[in-house]
């Protein structure tokens, strides 16, 4: 269960600045859906190489569902949606608090031969995406894998880039970016904050930053 | 949580969390070609069994291997224990070799707790192996209780208001003790059913009901958990003959029909067919021993995950 349900919006800590409002998020998701349709036009209509959206929990999963909804609305093509928990593939499990597993659900038919679009809320170090690629490899062999993120905040530690970016937000490492979605937080928003102490999901003491997913987890 | 030595180490919430996590492991592995997760790569798990076992040892071994741990099996029959080494020295040796987890089965109640205490004393830096009780004497078998609870939840949907009968050799059974503790903690009603000679003294103080007549209890049960008659622990006569036991306490076809239609039949195994449980009953759709075994792997993955992943600070 998410800590903050739709009827229990998270209190806004002092010093946070709104970078994207609810309407910004909606507009951005719609634009990304158009970009996905354009880039995967042939695949989307193909039953041989279907397009599958796979969200990375927590907030990547509802984002994937929203993107799929928009894609169906704009193109008339239904895109299967799944969720891929990467907790068991993280390289920072030791020395961190225990992380409960999230649900993994892969559309019937699996990922073999398909175009998989991984969806996450924030792209930061790239370690979550690396873990997701490892997890995906154990599930099958997609024809290709693309990445869609709502926010790219920079500070990559691995040679990765996203195919679809909602908004580029250059940040300092000392700052935090949190994506709030109505499914978990009562309302949609992207907030920029200053890190206070060893914030969850923020930079680790050894300098290894965790990914945006961890950052959005509250 | 540093060790899992007893159901008493768990709270209601942490037990339910473990069951949920086991369910997620099951979902995560479902339909996979590669049943191998990198989660415990580089960690060493040792099963240290001073008693024979097939399913528990193999289940822990598979759980560890599916999470990429290096699993090493130590059994007393082929180890230095045969040469007279003490349990303390065996524990010290395995700790010094570098085990991250010791999964201990021992004929003496309390042996895993002693191993946990000794290895903690041997680790001045505070990094001692996690110890999991895989069955100690007549005391407890916590992972068996967890996998039984998971199976019951799968079949019955929950625990509140459910009545579970535990039948047979209660006095020698660590499975009965752990299950009685766990199921009552989760909200089920437990009734222990056994001849007076196989009922432990003070069992009515466990928060359970005690009964001796199986036939009168069967119609009111949502689940019946048959126990193995632990002949190897019996010193003296606890019942006149296997045949008489089977007549009074064996779950035969006639008795199966006395159960409600949706009732679940559990057995921790190995089953003595024809004595504790009828041949056809063990293979009936109500019987869940194989589901118990399958759930055992996921429960043990959840336990290893909980104990070996996360902050070393609480070590």
PDB file of N, CA and C in Angstrom, chain A residues 87-89 93-103 112 135 138-139, chain B residues 21 24-25 27 32 34 36-39 41-43 305-306 309-311:
ATOM      1  N   UNK A  87      13.761  -4.423  -7.465  1.00  0.00           N
ATOM      2  CA  UNK A  87      14.403  -4.480  -6.140  1.00  0.00           C
ATOM      3  C   UNK A  87      15.438  -5.600  -6.061  1.00  0.00           C
ATOM      4  N   UNK A  88      15.080  -6.766  -6.596  1.00  0.00           N
ATOM      5  CA  UNK A  88      15.975  -7.927  -6.463  1.00  0.00           C
ATOM      6  C   UNK A  88      17.208  -7.802  -7.359  1.00  0.00           C
ATOM      7  N   UNK A  89      17.222  -6.814  -8.224  1.00  0.00           N
ATOM      8  CA  UNK A  89      18.345  -6.622  -9.152  1.00  0.00           C
ATOM      9  C   UNK A  89      19.192  -5.405  -8.794  1.00  0.00           C
ATOM     10  N   UNK A  93      21.742  -3.173  -2.461  1.00  0.00           N
ATOM     11  CA  UNK A  93      20.878  -3.784  -1.449  1.00  0.00           C
ATOM     12  C   UNK A  93      21.567  -3.870  -0.087  1.00  0.00           C
ATOM     13  N   UNK A  94      22.872  -4.089  -0.127  1.00  0.00           N
ATOM     14  CA  UNK A  94      23.587  -4.201   1.142  1.00  0.00           C
ATOM     15  C   UNK A  94      23.737  -2.849   1.799  1.00  0.00           C
ATOM     16  N   UNK A  95      23.534  -2.815   3.089  1.00  0.00           N
ATOM     17  CA  UNK A  95      23.778  -1.585   3.818  1.00  0.00           C
ATOM     18  C   UNK A  95      22.659  -0.576   3.709  1.00  0.00           C
ATOM     19  N   UNK A  96      21.600  -0.926   3.010  1.00  0.00           N
ATOM     20  CA  UNK A  96      20.442  -0.020   2.910  1.00  0.00           C
ATOM     21  C   UNK A  96      19.286  -0.646   3.684  1.00  0.00           C
ATOM     22  N   UNK A  97      18.315   0.160   4.082  1.00  0.00           N
ATOM     23  CA  UNK A  97      17.170  -0.428   4.772  1.00  0.00           C
ATOM     24  C   UNK A  97      16.473  -1.445   3.871  1.00  0.00           C
ATOM     25  N   UNK A  98      15.822  -2.396   4.513  1.00  0.00           N
ATOM     26  CA  UNK A  98      15.096  -3.420   3.766  1.00  0.00           C
ATOM     27  C   UNK A  98      14.038  -2.768   2.886  1.00  0.00           C
ATOM     28  N   UNK A  99      13.971  -3.197   1.629  1.00  0.00           N
ATOM     29  CA  UNK A  99      12.968  -2.661   0.709  1.00  0.00           C
ATOM     30  C   UNK A  99      11.968  -3.764   0.393  1.00  0.00           C
ATOM     31  N   UNK A 100      10.728  -3.545   0.716  1.00  0.00           N
ATOM     32  CA  UNK A 100       9.742  -4.579   0.361  1.00  0.00           C
ATOM     33  C   UNK A 100       9.622  -4.701  -1.151  1.00  0.00           C
ATOM     34  N   UNK A 101       9.305  -5.891  -1.606  1.00  0.00           N
ATOM     35  CA  UNK A 101       9.159  -6.102  -3.048  1.00  0.00           C
ATOM     36  C   UNK A 101       7.870  -5.472  -3.544  1.00  0.00           C
ATOM     37  N   UNK A 102       7.888  -5.045  -4.781  1.00  0.00           N
ATOM     38  CA  UNK A 102       6.682  -4.541  -5.431  1.00  0.00           C
ATOM     39  C   UNK A 102       6.194  -5.603  -6.398  1.00  0.00           C
ATOM     40  N   UNK A 103       5.014  -5.373  -6.949  1.00  0.00           N
ATOM     41  CA  UNK A 103       4.453  -6.360  -7.882  1.00  0.00           C
ATOM     42  C   UNK A 103       5.145  -6.306  -9.242  1.00  0.00           C
ATOM     43  N   UNK A 112       9.204 -11.552 -25.424  1.00  0.00           N
ATOM     44  CA  UNK A 112      10.009 -12.003 -26.569  1.00  0.00           C
ATOM     45  C   UNK A 112       9.556 -11.341 -27.873  1.00  0.00           C
ATOM     46  N   UNK A 135      16.797  -7.286 -15.191  1.00  0.00           N
ATOM     47  CA  UNK A 135      15.566  -8.006 -14.859  1.00  0.00           C
ATOM     48  C   UNK A 135      14.834  -8.440 -16.131  1.00  0.00           C
ATOM     49  N   UNK A 138      16.174 -11.513 -17.855  1.00  0.00           N
ATOM     50  CA  UNK A 138      15.771 -12.793 -17.260  1.00  0.00           C
ATOM     51  C   UNK A 138      14.348 -13.182 -17.645  1.00  0.00           C
ATOM     52  N   UNK A 139      13.589 -12.238 -18.178  1.00  0.00           N
ATOM     53  CA  UNK A 139      12.191 -12.536 -18.531  1.00  0.00           C
ATOM     54  C   UNK A 139      12.051 -12.961 -19.984  1.00  0.00           C
TER      55      UNK A 139
ATOM     56  N   UNK B  21       5.624 -11.138   1.092  1.00  0.00           N
ATOM     57  CA  UNK B  21       6.861 -11.141   0.327  1.00  0.00           C
ATOM     58  C   UNK B  21       7.037 -12.488  -0.393  1.00  0.00           C
ATOM     59  N   UNK B  24       5.090 -12.439  -3.415  1.00  0.00           N
ATOM     60  CA  UNK B  24       5.712 -11.633  -4.478  1.00  0.00           C
ATOM     61  C   UNK B  24       6.877 -12.388  -5.116  1.00  0.00           C
ATOM     62  N   UNK B  25       7.596 -13.175  -4.316  1.00  0.00           N
ATOM     63  CA  UNK B  25       8.645 -14.019  -4.909  1.00  0.00           C
ATOM     64  C   UNK B  25       8.012 -15.014  -5.872  1.00  0.00           C
ATOM     65  N   UNK B  27       5.247 -14.633  -7.522  1.00  0.00           N
ATOM     66  CA  UNK B  27       4.827 -13.900  -8.727  1.00  0.00           C
ATOM     67  C   UNK B  27       6.034 -13.521  -9.579  1.00  0.00           C
ATOM     68  N   UNK B  32       8.951 -17.855 -15.525  1.00  0.00           N
ATOM     69  CA  UNK B  32      10.296 -17.470 -15.970  1.00  0.00           C
ATOM     70  C   UNK B  32      11.042 -18.647 -16.542  1.00  0.00           C
ATOM     71  N   UNK B  34      14.389 -18.343 -16.714  1.00  0.00           N
ATOM     72  CA  UNK B  34      15.580 -18.290 -15.864  1.00  0.00           C
ATOM     73  C   UNK B  34      15.133 -17.999 -14.441  1.00  0.00           C
ATOM     74  N   UNK B  36      16.536 -17.371 -11.652  1.00  0.00           N
ATOM     75  CA  UNK B  36      17.775 -17.002 -10.973  1.00  0.00           C
ATOM     76  C   UNK B  36      17.772 -15.489 -10.812  1.00  0.00           C
ATOM     77  N   UNK B  37      17.777 -15.037  -9.571  1.00  0.00           N
ATOM     78  CA  UNK B  37      17.826 -13.606  -9.299  1.00  0.00           C
ATOM     79  C   UNK B  37      19.207 -13.282  -8.729  1.00  0.00           C
ATOM     80  N   UNK B  38      19.744 -12.100  -9.025  1.00  0.00           N
ATOM     81  CA  UNK B  38      21.105 -11.811  -8.565  1.00  0.00           C
ATOM     82  C   UNK B  38      21.186 -11.306  -7.123  1.00  0.00           C
ATOM     83  N   UNK B  39      20.052 -11.321  -6.428  1.00  0.00           N
ATOM     84  CA  UNK B  39      19.921 -10.615  -5.152  1.00  0.00           C
ATOM     85  C   UNK B  39      20.986 -10.961  -4.106  1.00  0.00           C
ATOM     86  N   UNK B  41      23.944 -12.475  -4.607  1.00  0.00           N
ATOM     87  CA  UNK B  41      25.225 -12.827  -5.218  1.00  0.00           C
ATOM     88  C   UNK B  41      26.362 -12.484  -4.263  1.00  0.00           C
ATOM     89  N   UNK B  42      27.279 -13.428  -4.090  1.00  0.00           N
ATOM     90  CA  UNK B  42      28.418 -13.172  -3.207  1.00  0.00           C
ATOM     91  C   UNK B  42      28.146 -13.471  -1.747  1.00  0.00           C
ATOM     92  N   UNK B  43      26.929 -13.874  -1.414  1.00  0.00           N
ATOM     93  CA  UNK B  43      26.640 -14.235  -0.016  1.00  0.00           C
ATOM     94  C   UNK B  43      26.718 -15.753   0.106  1.00  0.00           C
ATOM     95  N   UNK B 305      15.885 -13.244   2.163  1.00  0.00           N
ATOM     96  CA  UNK B 305      15.906 -11.853   1.685  1.00  0.00           C
ATOM     97  C   UNK B 305      15.840 -10.895   2.876  1.00  0.00           C
ATOM     98  N   UNK B 306      14.924 -11.203   3.803  1.00  0.00           N
ATOM     99  CA  UNK B 306      14.739 -10.328   4.959  1.00  0.00           C
ATOM    100  C   UNK B 306      15.987 -10.313   5.846  1.00  0.00           C
ATOM    101  N   UNK B 309      19.516  -9.171   3.355  1.00  0.00           N
ATOM    102  CA  UNK B 309      19.536  -7.933   2.581  1.00  0.00           C
ATOM    103  C   UNK B 309      19.098  -6.815   3.500  1.00  0.00           C
ATOM    104  N   UNK B 310      19.779  -5.726   3.419  1.00  0.00           N
ATOM    105  CA  UNK B 310      19.399  -4.596   4.255  1.00  0.00           C
ATOM    106  C   UNK B 310      20.544  -4.184   5.125  1.00  0.00           C
ATOM    107  N   UNK B 311      20.225  -3.322   6.057  1.00  0.00           N
ATOM    108  CA  UNK B 311      21.269  -2.694   6.840  1.00  0.00           C
ATOM    109  C   UNK B 311      22.020  -3.698   7.697  1.00  0.00           C
TER     110      UNK B 311
END
